[in-house]
Short mmCIF file of C-alpha atoms and ligand atoms in Angstrom, two decimals:
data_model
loop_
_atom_site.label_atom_id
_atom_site.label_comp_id
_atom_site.label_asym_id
_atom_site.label_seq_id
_atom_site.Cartn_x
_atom_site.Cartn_y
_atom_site.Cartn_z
CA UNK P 1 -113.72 151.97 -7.93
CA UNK P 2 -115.00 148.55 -7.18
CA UNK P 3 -112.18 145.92 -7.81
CA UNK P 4 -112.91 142.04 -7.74
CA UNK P 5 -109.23 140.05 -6.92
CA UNK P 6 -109.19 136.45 -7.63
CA UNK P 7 -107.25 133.91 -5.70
CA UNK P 8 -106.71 132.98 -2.27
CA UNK P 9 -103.05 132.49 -1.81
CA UNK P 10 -100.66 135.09 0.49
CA UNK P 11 -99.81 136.43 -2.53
CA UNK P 12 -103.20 137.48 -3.14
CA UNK P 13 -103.19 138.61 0.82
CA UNK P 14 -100.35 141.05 -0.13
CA UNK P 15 -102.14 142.39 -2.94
CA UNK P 16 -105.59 142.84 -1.25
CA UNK P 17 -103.52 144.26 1.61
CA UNK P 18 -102.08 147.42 -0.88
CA UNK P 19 -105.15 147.82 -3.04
CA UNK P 20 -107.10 148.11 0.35
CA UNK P 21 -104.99 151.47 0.87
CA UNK P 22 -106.01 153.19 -2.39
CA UNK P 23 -107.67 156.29 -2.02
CA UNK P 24 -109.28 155.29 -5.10
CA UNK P 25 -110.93 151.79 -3.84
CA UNK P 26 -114.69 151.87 -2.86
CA UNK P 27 -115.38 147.94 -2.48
CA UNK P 28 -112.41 145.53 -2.61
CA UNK P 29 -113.58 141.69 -3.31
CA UNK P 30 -111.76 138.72 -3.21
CA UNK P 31 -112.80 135.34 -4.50
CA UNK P 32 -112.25 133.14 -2.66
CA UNK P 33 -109.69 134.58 -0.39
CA UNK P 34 -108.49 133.65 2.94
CA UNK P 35 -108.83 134.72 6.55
CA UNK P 36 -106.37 136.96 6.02
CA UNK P 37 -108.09 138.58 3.15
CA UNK P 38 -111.08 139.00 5.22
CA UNK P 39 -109.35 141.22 7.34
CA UNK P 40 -108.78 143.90 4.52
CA UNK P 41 -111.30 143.26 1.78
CA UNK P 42 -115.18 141.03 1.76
CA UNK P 43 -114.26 137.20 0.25
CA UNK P 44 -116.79 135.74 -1.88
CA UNK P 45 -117.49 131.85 -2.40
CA UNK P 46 -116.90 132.07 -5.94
CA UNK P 47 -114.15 129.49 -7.84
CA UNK P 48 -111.05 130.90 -10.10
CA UNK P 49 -112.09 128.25 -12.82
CA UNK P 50 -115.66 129.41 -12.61
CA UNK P 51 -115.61 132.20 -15.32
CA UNK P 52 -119.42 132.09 -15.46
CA UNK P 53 -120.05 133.30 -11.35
CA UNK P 54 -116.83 135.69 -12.11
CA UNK P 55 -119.04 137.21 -14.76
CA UNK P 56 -121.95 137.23 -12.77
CA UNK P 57 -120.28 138.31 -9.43
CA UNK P 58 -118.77 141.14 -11.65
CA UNK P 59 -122.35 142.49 -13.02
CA UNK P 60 -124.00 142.06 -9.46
CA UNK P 61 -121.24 143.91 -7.77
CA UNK P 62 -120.43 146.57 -10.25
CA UNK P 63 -116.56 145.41 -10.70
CA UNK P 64 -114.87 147.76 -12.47
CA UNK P 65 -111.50 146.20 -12.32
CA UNK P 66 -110.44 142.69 -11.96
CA UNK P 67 -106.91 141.29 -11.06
CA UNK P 68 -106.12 138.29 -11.62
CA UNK P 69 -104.05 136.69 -9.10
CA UNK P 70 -102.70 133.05 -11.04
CA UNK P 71 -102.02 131.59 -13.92
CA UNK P 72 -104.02 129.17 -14.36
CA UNK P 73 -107.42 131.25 -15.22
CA UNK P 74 -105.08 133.70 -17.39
CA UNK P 75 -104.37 131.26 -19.61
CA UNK P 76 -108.16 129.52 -19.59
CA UNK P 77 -108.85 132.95 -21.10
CA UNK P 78 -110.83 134.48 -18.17
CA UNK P 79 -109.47 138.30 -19.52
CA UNK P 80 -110.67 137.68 -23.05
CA UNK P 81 -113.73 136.61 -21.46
CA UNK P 82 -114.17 139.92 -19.04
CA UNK P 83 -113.33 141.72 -21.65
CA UNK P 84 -116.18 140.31 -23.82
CA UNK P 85 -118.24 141.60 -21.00
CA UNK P 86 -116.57 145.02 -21.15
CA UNK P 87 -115.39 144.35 -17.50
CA UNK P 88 -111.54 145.81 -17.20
CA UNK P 89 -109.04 143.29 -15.96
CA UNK P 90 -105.41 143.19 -14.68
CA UNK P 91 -103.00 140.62 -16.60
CA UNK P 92 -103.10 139.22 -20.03
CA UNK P 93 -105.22 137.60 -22.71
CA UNK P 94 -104.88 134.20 -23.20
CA UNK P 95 -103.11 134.63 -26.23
CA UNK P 96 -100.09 136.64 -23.98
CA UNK P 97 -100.21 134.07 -21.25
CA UNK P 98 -98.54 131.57 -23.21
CA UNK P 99 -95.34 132.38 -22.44
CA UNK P 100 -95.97 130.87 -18.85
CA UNK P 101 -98.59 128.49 -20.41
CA UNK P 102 -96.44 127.34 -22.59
CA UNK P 103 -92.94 125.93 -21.70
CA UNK P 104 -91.97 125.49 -25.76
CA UNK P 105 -93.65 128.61 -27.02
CA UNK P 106 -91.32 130.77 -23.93
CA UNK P 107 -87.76 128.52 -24.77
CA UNK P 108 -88.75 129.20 -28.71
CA UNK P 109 -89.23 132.62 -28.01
CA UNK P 110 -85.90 132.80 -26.27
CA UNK P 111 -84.14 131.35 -28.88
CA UNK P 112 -85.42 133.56 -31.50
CA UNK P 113 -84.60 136.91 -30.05
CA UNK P 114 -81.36 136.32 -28.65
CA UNK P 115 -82.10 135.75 -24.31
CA UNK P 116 -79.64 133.63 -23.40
CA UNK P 117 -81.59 130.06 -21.69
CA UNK P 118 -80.18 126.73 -20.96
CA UNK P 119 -79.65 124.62 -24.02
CA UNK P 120 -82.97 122.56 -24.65
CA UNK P 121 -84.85 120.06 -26.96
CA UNK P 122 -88.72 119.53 -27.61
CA UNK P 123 -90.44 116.54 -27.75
CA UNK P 124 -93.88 115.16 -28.25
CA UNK P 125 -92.21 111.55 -28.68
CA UNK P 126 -91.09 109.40 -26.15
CA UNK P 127 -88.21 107.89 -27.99
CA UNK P 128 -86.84 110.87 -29.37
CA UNK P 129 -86.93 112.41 -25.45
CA UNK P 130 -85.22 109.10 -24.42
CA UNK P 131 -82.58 109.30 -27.34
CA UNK P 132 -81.68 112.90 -26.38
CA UNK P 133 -81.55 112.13 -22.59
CA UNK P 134 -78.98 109.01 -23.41
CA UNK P 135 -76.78 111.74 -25.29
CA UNK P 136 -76.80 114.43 -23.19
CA UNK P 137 -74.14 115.61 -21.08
CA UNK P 138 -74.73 116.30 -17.26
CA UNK P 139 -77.92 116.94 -15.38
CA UNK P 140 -81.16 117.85 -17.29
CA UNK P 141 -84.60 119.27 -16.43
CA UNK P 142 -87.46 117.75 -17.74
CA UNK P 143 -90.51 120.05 -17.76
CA UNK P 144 -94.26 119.18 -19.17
CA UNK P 145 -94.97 122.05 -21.75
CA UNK P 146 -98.14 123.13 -19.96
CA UNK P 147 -99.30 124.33 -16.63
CA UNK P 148 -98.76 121.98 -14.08
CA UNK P 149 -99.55 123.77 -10.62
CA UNK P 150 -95.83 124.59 -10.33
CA UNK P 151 -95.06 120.55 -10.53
CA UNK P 152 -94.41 120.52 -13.90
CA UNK P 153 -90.45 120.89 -13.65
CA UNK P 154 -88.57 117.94 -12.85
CA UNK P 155 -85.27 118.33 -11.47
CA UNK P 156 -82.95 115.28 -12.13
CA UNK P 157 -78.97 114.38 -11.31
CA UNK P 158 -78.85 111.30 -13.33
CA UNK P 159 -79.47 110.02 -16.98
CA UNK P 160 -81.58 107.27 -14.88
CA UNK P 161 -83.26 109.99 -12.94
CA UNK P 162 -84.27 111.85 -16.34
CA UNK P 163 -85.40 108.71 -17.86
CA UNK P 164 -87.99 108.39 -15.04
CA UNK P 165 -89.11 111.68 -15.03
CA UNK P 166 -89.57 110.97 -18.75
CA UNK P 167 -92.26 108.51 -18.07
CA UNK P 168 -93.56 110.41 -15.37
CA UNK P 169 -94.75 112.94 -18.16
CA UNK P 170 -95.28 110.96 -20.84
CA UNK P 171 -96.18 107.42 -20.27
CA UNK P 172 -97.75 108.11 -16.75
CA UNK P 173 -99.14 111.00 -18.06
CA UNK P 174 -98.57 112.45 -14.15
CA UNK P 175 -100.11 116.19 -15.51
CA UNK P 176 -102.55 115.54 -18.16
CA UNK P 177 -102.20 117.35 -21.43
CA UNK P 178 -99.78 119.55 -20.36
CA UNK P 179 -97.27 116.51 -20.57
CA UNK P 180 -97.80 116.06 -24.63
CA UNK P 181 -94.98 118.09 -24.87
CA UNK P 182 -92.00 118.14 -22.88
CA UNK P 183 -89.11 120.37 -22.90
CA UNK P 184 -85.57 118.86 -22.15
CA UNK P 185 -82.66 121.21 -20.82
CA UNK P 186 -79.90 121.39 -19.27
CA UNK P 187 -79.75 121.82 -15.42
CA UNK P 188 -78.13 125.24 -14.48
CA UNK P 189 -76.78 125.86 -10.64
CA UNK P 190 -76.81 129.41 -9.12
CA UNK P 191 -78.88 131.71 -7.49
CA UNK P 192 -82.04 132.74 -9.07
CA UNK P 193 -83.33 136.65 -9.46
CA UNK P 194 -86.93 137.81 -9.77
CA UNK P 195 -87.28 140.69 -12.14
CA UNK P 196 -91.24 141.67 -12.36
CA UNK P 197 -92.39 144.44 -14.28
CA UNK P 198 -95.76 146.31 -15.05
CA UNK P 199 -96.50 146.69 -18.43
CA UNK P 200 -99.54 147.54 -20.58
CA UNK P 201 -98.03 146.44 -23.90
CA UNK P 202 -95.56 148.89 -24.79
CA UNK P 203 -94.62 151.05 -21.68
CA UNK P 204 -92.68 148.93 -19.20
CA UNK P 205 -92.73 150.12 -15.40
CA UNK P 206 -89.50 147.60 -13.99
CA UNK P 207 -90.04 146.65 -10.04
CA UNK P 208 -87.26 145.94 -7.47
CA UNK P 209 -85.47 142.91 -8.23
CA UNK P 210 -86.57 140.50 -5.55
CA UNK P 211 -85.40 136.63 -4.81
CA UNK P 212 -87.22 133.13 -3.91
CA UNK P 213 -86.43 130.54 -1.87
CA UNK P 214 -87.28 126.82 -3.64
CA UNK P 215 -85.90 124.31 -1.66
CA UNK P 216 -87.69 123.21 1.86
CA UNK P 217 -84.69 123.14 3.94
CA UNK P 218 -81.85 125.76 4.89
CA UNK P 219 -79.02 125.66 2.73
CA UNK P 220 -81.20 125.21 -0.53
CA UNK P 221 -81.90 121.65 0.33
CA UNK P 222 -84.60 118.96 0.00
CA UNK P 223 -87.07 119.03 -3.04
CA UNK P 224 -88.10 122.37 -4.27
CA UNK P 225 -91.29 124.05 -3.07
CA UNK P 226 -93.76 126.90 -4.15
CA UNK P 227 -91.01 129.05 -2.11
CA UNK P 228 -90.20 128.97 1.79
CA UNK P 229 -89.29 132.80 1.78
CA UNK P 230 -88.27 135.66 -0.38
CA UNK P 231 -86.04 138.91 0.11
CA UNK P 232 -85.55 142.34 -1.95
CA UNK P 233 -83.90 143.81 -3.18
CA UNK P 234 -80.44 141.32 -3.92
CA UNK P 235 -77.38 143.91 -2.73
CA UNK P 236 -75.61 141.61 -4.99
CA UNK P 237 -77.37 141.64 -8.48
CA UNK P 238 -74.70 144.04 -10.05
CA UNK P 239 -75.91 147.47 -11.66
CA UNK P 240 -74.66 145.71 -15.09
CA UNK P 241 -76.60 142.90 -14.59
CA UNK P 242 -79.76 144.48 -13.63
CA UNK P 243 -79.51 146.73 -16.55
CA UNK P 244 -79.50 144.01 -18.80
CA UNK P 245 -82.63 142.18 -17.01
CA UNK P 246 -84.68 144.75 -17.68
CA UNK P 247 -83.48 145.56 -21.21
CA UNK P 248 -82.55 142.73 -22.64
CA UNK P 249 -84.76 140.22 -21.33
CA UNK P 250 -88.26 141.63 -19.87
CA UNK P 251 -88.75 144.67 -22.47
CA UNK P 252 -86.94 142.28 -25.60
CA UNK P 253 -89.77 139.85 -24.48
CA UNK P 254 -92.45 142.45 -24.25
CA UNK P 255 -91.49 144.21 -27.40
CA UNK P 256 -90.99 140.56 -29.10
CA UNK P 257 -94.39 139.87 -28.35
CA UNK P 258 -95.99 143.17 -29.35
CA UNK P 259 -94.24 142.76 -32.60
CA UNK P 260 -95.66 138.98 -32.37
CA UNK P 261 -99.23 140.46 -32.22
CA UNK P 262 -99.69 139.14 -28.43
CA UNK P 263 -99.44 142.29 -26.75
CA UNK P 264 -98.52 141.66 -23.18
CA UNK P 265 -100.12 143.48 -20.41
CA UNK P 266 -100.33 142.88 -16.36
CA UNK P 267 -96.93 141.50 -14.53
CA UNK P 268 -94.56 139.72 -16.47
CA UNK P 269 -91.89 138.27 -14.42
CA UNK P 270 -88.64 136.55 -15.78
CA UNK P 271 -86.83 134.00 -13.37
CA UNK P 272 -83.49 134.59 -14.43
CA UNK P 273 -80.26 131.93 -12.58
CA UNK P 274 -77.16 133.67 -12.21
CA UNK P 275 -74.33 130.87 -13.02
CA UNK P 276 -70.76 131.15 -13.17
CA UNK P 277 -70.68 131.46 -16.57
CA UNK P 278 -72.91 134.70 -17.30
CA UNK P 279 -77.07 134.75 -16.20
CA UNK P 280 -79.36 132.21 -18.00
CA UNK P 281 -83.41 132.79 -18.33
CA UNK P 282 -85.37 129.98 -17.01
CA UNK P 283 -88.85 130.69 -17.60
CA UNK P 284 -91.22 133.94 -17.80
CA UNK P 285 -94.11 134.02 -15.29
CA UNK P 286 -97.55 135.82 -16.32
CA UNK P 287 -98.15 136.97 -12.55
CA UNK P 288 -96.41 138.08 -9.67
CA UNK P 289 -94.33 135.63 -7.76
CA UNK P 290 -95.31 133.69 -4.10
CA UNK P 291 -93.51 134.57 -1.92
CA UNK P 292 -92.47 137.44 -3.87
CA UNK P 293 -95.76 139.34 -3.94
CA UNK P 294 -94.81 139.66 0.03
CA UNK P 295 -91.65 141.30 -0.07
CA UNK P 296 -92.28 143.65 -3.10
CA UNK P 297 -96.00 145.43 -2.15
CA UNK P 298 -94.20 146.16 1.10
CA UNK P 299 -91.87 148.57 -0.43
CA UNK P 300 -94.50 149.69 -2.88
CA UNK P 301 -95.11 153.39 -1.95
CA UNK P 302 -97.24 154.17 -5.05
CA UNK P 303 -101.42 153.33 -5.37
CA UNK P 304 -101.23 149.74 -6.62
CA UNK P 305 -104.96 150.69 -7.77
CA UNK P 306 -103.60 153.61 -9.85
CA UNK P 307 -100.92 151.50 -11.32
CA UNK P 308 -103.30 148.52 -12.05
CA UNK P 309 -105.76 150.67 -13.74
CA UNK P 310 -103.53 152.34 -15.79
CA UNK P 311 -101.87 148.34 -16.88
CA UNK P 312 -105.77 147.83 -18.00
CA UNK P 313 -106.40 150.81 -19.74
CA UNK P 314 -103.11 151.46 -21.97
CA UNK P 315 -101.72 154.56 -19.26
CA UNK P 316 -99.05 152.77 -17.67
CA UNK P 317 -96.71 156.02 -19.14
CA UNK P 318 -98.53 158.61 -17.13
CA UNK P 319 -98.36 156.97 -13.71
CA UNK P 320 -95.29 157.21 -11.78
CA UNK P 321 -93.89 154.44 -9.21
CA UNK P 322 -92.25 154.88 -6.40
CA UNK P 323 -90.48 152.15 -4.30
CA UNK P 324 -88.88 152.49 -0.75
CA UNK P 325 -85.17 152.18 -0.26
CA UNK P 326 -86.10 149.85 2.80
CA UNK P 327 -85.46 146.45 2.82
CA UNK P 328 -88.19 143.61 2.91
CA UNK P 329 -87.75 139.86 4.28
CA UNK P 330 -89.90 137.24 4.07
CA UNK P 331 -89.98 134.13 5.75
CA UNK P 332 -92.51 131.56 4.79
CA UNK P 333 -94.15 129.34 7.95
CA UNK P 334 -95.39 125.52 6.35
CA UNK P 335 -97.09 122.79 7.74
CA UNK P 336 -94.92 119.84 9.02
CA UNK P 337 -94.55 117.49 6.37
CA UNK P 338 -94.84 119.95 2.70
CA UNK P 339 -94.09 119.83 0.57
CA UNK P 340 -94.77 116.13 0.94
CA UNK P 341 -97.93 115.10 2.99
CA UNK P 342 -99.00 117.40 6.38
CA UNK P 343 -101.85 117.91 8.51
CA UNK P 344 -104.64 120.32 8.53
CA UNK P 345 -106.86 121.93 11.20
CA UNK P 346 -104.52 122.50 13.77
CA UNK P 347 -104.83 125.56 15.67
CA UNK P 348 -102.27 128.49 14.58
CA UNK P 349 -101.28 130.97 17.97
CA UNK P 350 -99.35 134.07 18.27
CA UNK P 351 -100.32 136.22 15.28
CA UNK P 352 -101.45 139.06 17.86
CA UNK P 353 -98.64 138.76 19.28
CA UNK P 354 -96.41 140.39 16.28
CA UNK P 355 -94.74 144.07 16.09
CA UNK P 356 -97.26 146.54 15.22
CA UNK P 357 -95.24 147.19 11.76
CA UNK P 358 -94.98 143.57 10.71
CA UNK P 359 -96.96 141.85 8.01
CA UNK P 360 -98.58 138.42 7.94
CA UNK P 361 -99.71 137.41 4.59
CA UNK P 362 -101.87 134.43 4.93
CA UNK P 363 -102.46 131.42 2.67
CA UNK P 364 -103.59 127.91 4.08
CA UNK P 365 -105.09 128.81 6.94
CA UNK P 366 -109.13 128.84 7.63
CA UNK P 367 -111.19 130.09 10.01
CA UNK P 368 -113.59 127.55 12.33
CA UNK P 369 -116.73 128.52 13.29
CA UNK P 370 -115.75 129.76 16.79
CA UNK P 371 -113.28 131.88 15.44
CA UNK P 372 -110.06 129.80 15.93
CA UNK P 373 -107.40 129.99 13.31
CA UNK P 374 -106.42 126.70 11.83
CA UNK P 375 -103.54 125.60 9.12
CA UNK P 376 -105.35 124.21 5.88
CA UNK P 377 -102.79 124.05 3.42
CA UNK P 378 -98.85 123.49 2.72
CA UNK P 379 -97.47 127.40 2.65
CA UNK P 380 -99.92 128.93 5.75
CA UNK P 381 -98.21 132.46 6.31
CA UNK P 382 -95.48 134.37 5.51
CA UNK P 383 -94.26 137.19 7.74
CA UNK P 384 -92.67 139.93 5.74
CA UNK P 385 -90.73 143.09 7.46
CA UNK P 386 -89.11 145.74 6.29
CA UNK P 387 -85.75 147.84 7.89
CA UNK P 388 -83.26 149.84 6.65
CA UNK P 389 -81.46 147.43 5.19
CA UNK P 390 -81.55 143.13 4.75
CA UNK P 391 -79.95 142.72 8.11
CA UNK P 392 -82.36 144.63 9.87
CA UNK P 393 -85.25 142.83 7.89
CA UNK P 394 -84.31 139.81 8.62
CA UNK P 395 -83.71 140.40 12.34
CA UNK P 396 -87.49 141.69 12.36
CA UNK P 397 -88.87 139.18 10.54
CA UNK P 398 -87.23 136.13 12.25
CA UNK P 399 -87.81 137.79 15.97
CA UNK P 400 -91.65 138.00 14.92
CA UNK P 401 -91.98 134.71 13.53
CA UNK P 402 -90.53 133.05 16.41
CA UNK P 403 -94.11 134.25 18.14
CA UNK P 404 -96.32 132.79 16.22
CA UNK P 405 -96.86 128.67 17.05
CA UNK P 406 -98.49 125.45 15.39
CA UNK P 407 -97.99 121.86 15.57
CA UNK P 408 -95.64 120.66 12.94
CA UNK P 409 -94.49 124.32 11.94
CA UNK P 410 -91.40 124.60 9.85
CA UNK P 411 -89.31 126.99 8.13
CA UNK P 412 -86.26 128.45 6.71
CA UNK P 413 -83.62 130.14 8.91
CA UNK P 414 -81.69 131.16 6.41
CA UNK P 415 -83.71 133.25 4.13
CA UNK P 416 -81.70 136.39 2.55
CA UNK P 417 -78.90 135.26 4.77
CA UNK P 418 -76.33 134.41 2.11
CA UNK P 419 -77.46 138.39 0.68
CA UNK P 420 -76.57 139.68 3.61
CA UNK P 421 -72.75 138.21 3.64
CA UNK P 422 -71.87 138.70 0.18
CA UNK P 423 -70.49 142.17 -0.82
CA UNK P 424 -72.77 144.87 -2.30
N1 LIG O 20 -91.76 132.15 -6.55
C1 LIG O 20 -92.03 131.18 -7.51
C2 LIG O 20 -93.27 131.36 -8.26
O1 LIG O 20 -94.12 132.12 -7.87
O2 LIG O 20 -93.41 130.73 -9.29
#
């Protein structure tokens, strides 16, 4: 099978990194990719946005699956598109990605069947936001209803901090259209569970739970990132509690939008905050999560090819998944400076220095012309290992990340450390 990946983010690393093992693959592609994906698959200069050099790549290659890596072409309608073209492809129509294109349409769909999410208002008026904001009680989150490149969520601890963000959206118009909407809710505090799941429309195949990292600094603090690390599976998400993920918020969502007419195939993946007060659903996510992506194909043990296929084609019941009992770390290394401003170019060492079974997923690096490695981006690896259990992982994964070197490089110490004390 010839498969055509699209995105160039460690996420899409991790998944070029499995596919590349399927029996099944002849000619993995990855547009644009990275130096890392260049190591496992051929990149090709061809855009995400560009939906008319996918198409063409696709016919002059002989693609007979695509995966879409992000959101952002999934809900541009690139699958409807492929599909037009007859061309197979991983994740959902455009009509399906709403419920990560759409901040309102996911909180409405929430509210309607019953998922428990933090109490919210919607506004496409500036007064009315500022009205409810002056009557609120405690911290809010103001989010722009669209995409945003992950930016679109404002965190605030003050009415005068939510007033701002308020015209950040809406009178600055900071993200475009997405801002003609915002949603308003209230800020929840806890820690946050990744629960992804295959699913073709009506079968559901659940992964291991998994969790991100958002803040820069150790001890969750500084502004939120795209994620400094990730760890799976939480010892501490309860066998209740993971029961009721899966069942009563990914398949209620993925039944509530088959019954909606929007079936829902590729990854759907709720972020779900575990607060004092019983588990809240933040948002659902139409792709797999980064840093995620590098601590769950790790433990995959099943053909991601075979399981991708099947997503495409309706068969999702007839292929089995298996996941290892091993644990997976992964600590993400950034450029000094992100998530504010940092430097590019500089030269990245040590990454041949690493243990033999240790993974480096890469995202904003590039390679120069006489082969050097160089940071060009925020996030520009994450090192993932696995070991019998998180202790272990994280042991491996911090002793190989203290090898690799580049001006300015930061990171998080403390990644699945606060798993690792709390009781099973
Ligand atoms: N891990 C956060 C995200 O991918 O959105």
């Amino acid at each position: 099978m010839n498969v055509l990946l699209l995105g160039s983010g460690a996420r899409e690393h991790a998944i070029a990194w499995k596919l590349s093992q399927s029996p099944k693959l002849t000619s993995l592609y990855v547009a644009p990719g990275n130096p890392g994906t260049a190591d496992v698959a051929t990149n090709l200069p061809v855009s995400v946005d560009d939906f008319e050099a996918i198409v063409r790549t696709c016919k002059e290659q002989r693609i007979d699956l695509v995966v879409v890596g992000s959101e952002g072409p999934l809900a541009a309608g690139l699958v409807d598109r492929l599909l037009v073209e007859g061309i197979a492809a991983f994740g959902p129509a455009k009509s399906a990605a709403i419920i990560e294109s759409s901040k309102v349409f996911s909180k409405q769909l929430m509210a309607r069947i019953g998922i428990p999410t933090a109490t919210f208002g919607v506004f496409d008026n500036e007064a009315a936001a500022r009205k409810y904001v002056d009557q609120a009680d405690g911290s809010l989150v103001i989010k722009a209803d669209g995409l945003a490149v992950g930016k679109g969520a404002i965190v605030t601890d003050s009415s005068a901090a939510a007033h701002e963000a308020v015209t950040t959206i809406m009178r600055d118009r900071a993200f475009g259209a997405a801002g003609d909407r915002v949603v308003i809710e209230q800020r929840l505090y806890g820690p946050e569970v990744s629960a992804h799941a295959f699913t073709d429309g009506q079968t559901v195949a659940h992964m291991p739970f998994s969790c991100d990292h958002k803040p820069v600094f150790d001890g969750d603090q500084g502004p939120n990132t795209g994620g400094m690390g990730a760890y799976s599976p939480p010892g501490w998400f309860s066998d209740a509690d993971q029961q009721w993920a899966r069942e009563s918020v990914t398949e209620a969502a993925i039944k509530a939008m088959y019954d909606a007419g929007l079936p829902y195939k590729g990854v759907l993946y709720p972020g779900i905050l575990c607060a004092n007060d019983g588990m809240m659903v933040l948002e659902f996510n139409s792709r797999f999560g980064d840093p995620e992506a590098q601590v769950l194909f790790p433990r995959l043990e099943s053909d991601l090819l075979e399981v991708m296929w099947a997503v495409a084609n309706n068969k999702l019941a007839e292929v089995e998944l298996r996941w290892s009992d091993e644990a997976c770390v992964g600590v993400v290394l950034a450029s000094g400076g992100y998530p504010a401003k940092y430097k590019t170019g500089l030269p990245i060492e040590g990454i041949d220095e690493l243990d033999p079974d240790v993974l480096v997923f890469h995202a904003g690096t590039a390679r120069q012309e006489d082969g050097t490695l160089v940071t060009s981006g925020g996030r520009v690896l994450t090192v993932s290992a696995l070991g019998p259990d998180l202790q272990a992982a994280r042991d491996k994964a911090y002793r190989n990340v203290e090898r690799i070197r580049f001006e300015g490089m930061h990171y998080r110490r403390d990644i699945g450390a606060r798993a690792v004390a709390a009781p099973n």
